[in-house]
Amino acid sequence: DMKVTQMPRYLIKRMGENVLLECGQDMSHETMYWYRQDPGLGLQLIYISYDVDSNSEGDIPKGYRVSRKKREHFSLILDSAKTNQTSVYFCASRQQSQNTLYFGAGTRLSVL
Amino acid sequence: GEQVEQLPSILRVQEGSSASINCTYENSASNYFPWYKQEPGENPKLIIDIRSNMERKQTQGLIVLLDKKAKRFSLHITDTQPGDSAMYFCAARITGNTGKLIFGLGTTLQVQP
């Protein structure tokens, strides 16, 4: 069963704290993504990773960094979180030769 | 430009009627156009897609049309049911741009019994 798993599902942090969002996939997909979703703004691409240690900025990378040390895992890191980073974060993956993106269930992050 | 405009943002229809959502894109090099459905609290899921070498595709009550000249594509849901109520996103991918999808802002579809 193809699956993209995100942890944690819900997270509350204080402004200035560091945040680590984890994403795993069991399909050996080369390409992985981090999006954030905000009301009225749709899905905005933060970072895209083409494979291990091959990451590229998306449309809104400021305030975020990523890590991909294994093909199956893609982490999103917020160093010193800000209140405007409160959002729902979705990870997705795609096999390079295919078109379909598979999304995880999302992480709802609140930065207080 | 790489923006995808999606309209309407909210669509209310009566059960059994059809619903249409329209998207336009800017980059003529776009070659792949998926539609995702997202139910409340859930993740987006692909429901249908169309490539630039096609003008129409249909599957299980869903029809997508692509007009490359007008840079416009649309989703038509026939015989809507309450289970069709959800957020729908269109997206476009540019040829040669490895994997990057540009999403529209979404349409909230409400099917009223």
GROMACS .gro file of C-alpha atoms in nm:
model
  225
    1ASP     CA    1   0.000   0.000   0.000
    2MET     CA    2   0.156   0.326  -0.116
    3LYS     CA    3   0.185   0.569   0.168
    4VAL     CA    4   0.327   0.906   0.262
    5THR     CA    5   0.350   0.941   0.639
    6GLN     CA    6   0.386   1.269   0.822
    7MET     CA    7   0.478   1.316   1.184
    8PRO     CA    8   0.358   1.470   1.398
    9ARG     CA    9  -0.001   1.537   1.289
   10TYR     CA   10  -0.046   1.825   1.529
   11LEU     CA   11   0.217   2.048   1.686
   12ILE     CA   12   0.209   2.356   1.905
   13LYS     CA   13   0.527   2.559   1.945
   14ARG     CA   14   0.623   2.893   2.089
   15MET     CA   15   0.772   3.168   1.877
   16GLY     CA   16   1.149   3.125   1.855
   17GLU     CA   17   1.147   2.752   1.910
   18ASN     CA   18   1.287   2.512   1.654
   19VAL     CA   19   1.047   2.287   1.466
   20LEU     CA   20   1.112   1.959   1.290
   21LEU     CA   21   0.850   1.809   1.062
   22GLU     CA   22   0.914   1.459   0.934
   23CYS     CA   23   0.793   1.289   0.620
   24GLY     CA   24   0.844   0.934   0.504
   25GLN     CA   25   0.735   0.740   0.198
   26ASP     CA   26   0.751   0.371   0.121
   27MET     CA   27   0.738   0.394  -0.258
   28SER     CA   28   1.105   0.476  -0.322
   29HIS     CA   29   0.997   0.792  -0.500
   30GLU     CA   30   1.283   1.013  -0.608
   31THR     CA   31   1.102   1.346  -0.583
   32MET     CA   32   0.956   1.484  -0.262
   33TYR     CA   33   0.791   1.813  -0.177
   34TRP     CA   34   0.694   2.032   0.113
   35TYR     CA   35   0.388   2.254   0.074
   36ARG     CA   36   0.202   2.475   0.315
   37GLN     CA   37  -0.169   2.538   0.291
   38ASP     CA   38  -0.336   2.851   0.419
   39PRO     CA   39  -0.695   2.964   0.373
   40GLY     CA   40  -0.730   3.161   0.052
   41LEU     CA   41  -0.372   3.091  -0.052
   42GLY     CA   42  -0.398   2.734  -0.173
   43LEU     CA   43  -0.092   2.509  -0.174
   44GLN     CA   44   0.239   2.692  -0.178
   45LEU     CA   45   0.561   2.508  -0.257
   46ILE     CA   46   0.832   2.551   0.004
   47TYR     CA   47   1.099   2.309  -0.112
   48ILE     CA   48   1.139   2.030  -0.362
   49SER     CA   49   1.388   1.746  -0.341
   50TYR     CA   50   1.492   1.545  -0.644
   51ASP     CA   51   1.677   1.281  -0.444
   52VAL     CA   52   1.919   1.248  -0.152
   53ASP     CA   53   2.098   1.579  -0.090
   54SER     CA   54   1.948   1.728  -0.407
   55ASN     CA   55   1.714   1.999  -0.285
   56SER     CA   56   1.580   2.309  -0.450
   57GLU     CA   57   1.392   2.611  -0.323
   58GLY     CA   58   1.027   2.639  -0.408
   59ASP     CA   59   0.823   2.956  -0.414
   60ILE     CA   60   0.834   3.043  -0.042
   61PRO     CA   61   1.156   2.899   0.108
   62LYS     CA   62   1.233   3.186   0.344
   63GLY     CA   63   1.237   3.075   0.706
   64TYR     CA   64   1.261   2.706   0.617
   65ARG     CA   65   1.527   2.453   0.541
   66VAL     CA   66   1.512   2.089   0.448
   67SER     CA   67   1.712   1.773   0.485
   68ARG     CA   68   1.706   1.460   0.273
   69LYS     CA   69   1.968   1.206   0.380
   70LYS     CA   70   1.770   0.900   0.276
   71ARG     CA   71   1.540   0.868  -0.023
   72GLU     CA   72   1.252   0.764   0.204
   73HIS     CA   73   1.272   1.062   0.438
   74PHE     CA   74   1.236   1.435   0.383
   75SER     CA   75   1.245   1.672   0.679
   76LEU     CA   76   1.131   2.034   0.704
   77ILE     CA   77   1.306   2.246   0.964
   78LEU     CA   78   1.197   2.580   1.101
   79ASP     CA   79   1.480   2.747   1.289
   80SER     CA   80   1.326   2.993   1.533
   81ALA     CA   81   0.963   2.959   1.432
   82LYS     CA   82   0.751   3.265   1.370
   83THR     CA   83   0.379   3.312   1.427
   84ASN     CA   84   0.321   3.356   1.054
   85GLN     CA   85   0.445   3.001   1.003
   86THR     CA   86   0.128   2.873   1.163
   87SER     CA   87  -0.017   2.659   0.886
   88VAL     CA   88  -0.095   2.312   0.763
   89TYR     CA   89   0.212   2.152   0.608
   90PHE     CA   90   0.183   1.881   0.347
   91CYS     CA   91   0.455   1.651   0.227
   92ALA     CA   92   0.419   1.482  -0.110
   93SER     CA   93   0.617   1.241  -0.322
   94ARG     CA   94   0.631   1.144  -0.687
   95GLN     CA   95   0.806   0.884  -0.892
   96GLN     CA   96   1.024   1.067  -1.139
   97SER     CA   97   0.880   0.892  -1.442
   98GLN     CA   98   0.520   0.947  -1.334
   99ASN     CA   99   0.302   1.253  -1.289
  100THR     CA  100   0.098   1.176  -0.980
  101LEU     CA  101   0.181   1.345  -0.651
  102TYR     CA  102   0.093   1.147  -0.338
  103PHE     CA  103   0.025   1.366  -0.039
  104GLY     CA  104   0.067   1.286   0.327
  105ALA     CA  105  -0.208   1.356   0.578
  106GLY     CA  106  -0.057   1.690   0.678
  107THR     CA  107   0.085   1.845   0.993
  108ARG     CA  108  -0.111   2.122   1.157
  109LEU     CA  109   0.145   2.357   1.315
  110SER     CA  110   0.052   2.637   1.551
  111VAL     CA  111   0.323   2.885   1.650
  112LEU     CA  112   0.215   3.090   1.950
  113GLY     CA  113   0.456   3.379  -1.564
  114GLU     CA  114   0.366   3.067  -1.374
  115GLN     CA  115   0.040   3.150  -1.206
  116VAL     CA  116  -0.272   2.938  -1.228
  117GLU     CA  117  -0.600   3.118  -1.175
  118GLN     CA  118  -0.897   2.913  -1.054
  119LEU     CA  119  -1.259   3.019  -1.046
  120PRO     CA  120  -1.496   3.024  -0.876
  121SER     CA  121  -1.361   3.013  -0.523
  122ILE     CA  122  -1.696   2.888  -0.391
  123LEU     CA  123  -1.954   2.691  -0.585
  124ARG     CA  124  -2.291   2.583  -0.453
  125VAL     CA  125  -2.504   2.344  -0.657
  126GLN     CA  126  -2.810   2.131  -0.608
  127GLU     CA  127  -2.769   1.757  -0.583
  128GLY     CA  128  -2.802   1.599  -0.925
  129SER     CA  129  -2.693   1.907  -1.117
  130SER     CA  130  -2.353   1.957  -1.275
  131ALA     CA  131  -2.065   2.166  -1.145
  132SER     CA  132  -1.791   2.333  -1.343
  133ILE     CA  133  -1.459   2.475  -1.229
  134ASN     CA  134  -1.234   2.671  -1.459
  135CYS     CA  135  -0.860   2.732  -1.453
  136THR     CA  136  -0.630   2.938  -1.669
  137TYR     CA  137  -0.254   2.922  -1.685
  138GLU     CA  138   0.010   3.161  -1.807
  139ASN     CA  139   0.295   2.951  -1.934
  140SER     CA  140   0.229   2.802  -2.277
  141ALA     CA  141   0.498   2.541  -2.205
  142SER     CA  142   0.269   2.375  -1.950
  143ASN     CA  143   0.199   2.016  -2.048
  144TYR     CA  144   0.026   1.842  -1.760
  145PHE     CA  145  -0.290   1.945  -1.575
  146PRO     CA  146  -0.410   1.745  -1.274
  147TRP     CA  147  -0.712   1.798  -1.052
  148TYR     CA  148  -0.699   1.721  -0.682
  149LYS     CA  149  -0.989   1.676  -0.441
  150GLN     CA  150  -0.942   1.754  -0.073
  151GLU     CA  151  -1.206   1.664   0.183
  152PRO     CA  152  -1.210   1.848   0.518
  153GLY     CA  153  -0.919   1.745   0.735
  154GLU     CA  154  -0.781   1.518   0.466
  155ASN     CA  155  -0.494   1.532   0.220
  156PRO     CA  156  -0.539   1.625  -0.147
  157LYS     CA  157  -0.596   1.327  -0.375
  158LEU     CA  158  -0.564   1.311  -0.752
  159ILE     CA  159  -0.901   1.253  -0.917
  160ILE     CA  160  -0.829   1.311  -1.284
  161ASP     CA  161  -0.560   1.462  -1.504
  162ILE     CA  162  -0.501   1.552  -1.866
  163ARG     CA  163  -0.189   1.595  -2.074
  164SER     CA  164  -0.136   1.859  -2.336
  165ASN     CA  165  -0.176   1.611  -2.622
  166MET     CA  166  -0.543   1.566  -2.531
  167GLU     CA  167  -0.845   1.796  -2.540
  168ARG     CA  168  -1.088   1.591  -2.334
  169LYS     CA  169  -1.079   1.314  -2.079
  170GLN     CA  170  -1.361   1.149  -1.892
  171THR     CA  171  -1.376   0.910  -1.599
  172GLN     CA  172  -1.659   0.816  -1.363
  173GLY     CA  173  -1.869   1.130  -1.380
  174LEU     CA  174  -1.571   1.362  -1.422
  175ILE     CA  175  -1.484   1.541  -1.744
  176VAL     CA  176  -1.179   1.757  -1.801
  177LEU     CA  177  -1.142   1.981  -2.103
  178LEU     CA  178  -0.823   2.148  -2.220
  179ASP     CA  179  -0.806   2.444  -2.458
  180LYS     CA  180  -0.437   2.504  -2.520
  181LYS     CA  181  -0.498   2.802  -2.743
  182ALA     CA  182  -0.686   2.983  -2.467
  183LYS     CA  183  -0.458   2.834  -2.198
  184ARG     CA  184  -0.766   2.719  -2.014
  185PHE     CA  185  -0.874   2.389  -1.863
  186SER     CA  186  -1.184   2.291  -1.674
  187LEU     CA  187  -1.336   2.022  -1.456
  188HIS     CA  188  -1.698   1.922  -1.496
  189ILE     CA  189  -1.871   1.704  -1.242
  190THR     CA  190  -2.193   1.554  -1.373
  191ASP     CA  191  -2.479   1.445  -1.147
  192THR     CA  192  -2.325   1.585  -0.830
  193GLN     CA  193  -2.377   1.404  -0.501
  194PRO     CA  194  -2.323   1.519  -0.141
  195GLY     CA  195  -2.000   1.317  -0.141
  196ASP     CA  196  -1.864   1.550  -0.408
  197SER     CA  197  -1.861   1.835  -0.155
  198ALA     CA  198  -1.496   1.919  -0.103
  199MET     CA  199  -1.218   2.156  -0.202
  200TYR     CA  200  -1.091   2.110  -0.557
  201PHE     CA  201  -0.752   2.225  -0.681
  202CYS     CA  202  -0.633   2.251  -1.038
  203ALA     CA  203  -0.263   2.256  -1.118
  204ALA     CA  204  -0.027   2.292  -1.411
  205ARG     CA  205   0.322   2.168  -1.473
  206ILE     CA  206   0.567   2.327  -1.710
  207THR     CA  207   0.748   2.115  -1.967
  208GLY     CA  208   1.106   2.051  -1.865
  209ASN     CA  209   1.049   2.190  -1.515
  210THR     CA  210   1.123   1.886  -1.310
  211GLY     CA  211   0.819   1.803  -1.106
  212LYS     CA  212   0.707   2.150  -1.004
  213LEU     CA  213   0.330   2.186  -0.999
  214ILE     CA  214   0.167   2.526  -0.977
  215PHE     CA  215  -0.165   2.501  -0.794
  216GLY     CA  216  -0.470   2.719  -0.825
  217LEU     CA  217  -0.616   2.865  -0.505
  218GLY     CA  218  -0.892   2.607  -0.489
  219THR     CA  219  -1.269   2.589  -0.524
  220THR     CA  220  -1.497   2.491  -0.238
  221LEU     CA  221  -1.782   2.289  -0.384
  222GLN     CA  222  -2.096   2.251  -0.175
  223VAL     CA  223  -2.358   2.010  -0.304
  224GLN     CA  224  -2.690   2.081  -0.138
  225PRO     CA  225  -2.948   1.800  -0.101
   0.00000   0.00000   0.00000
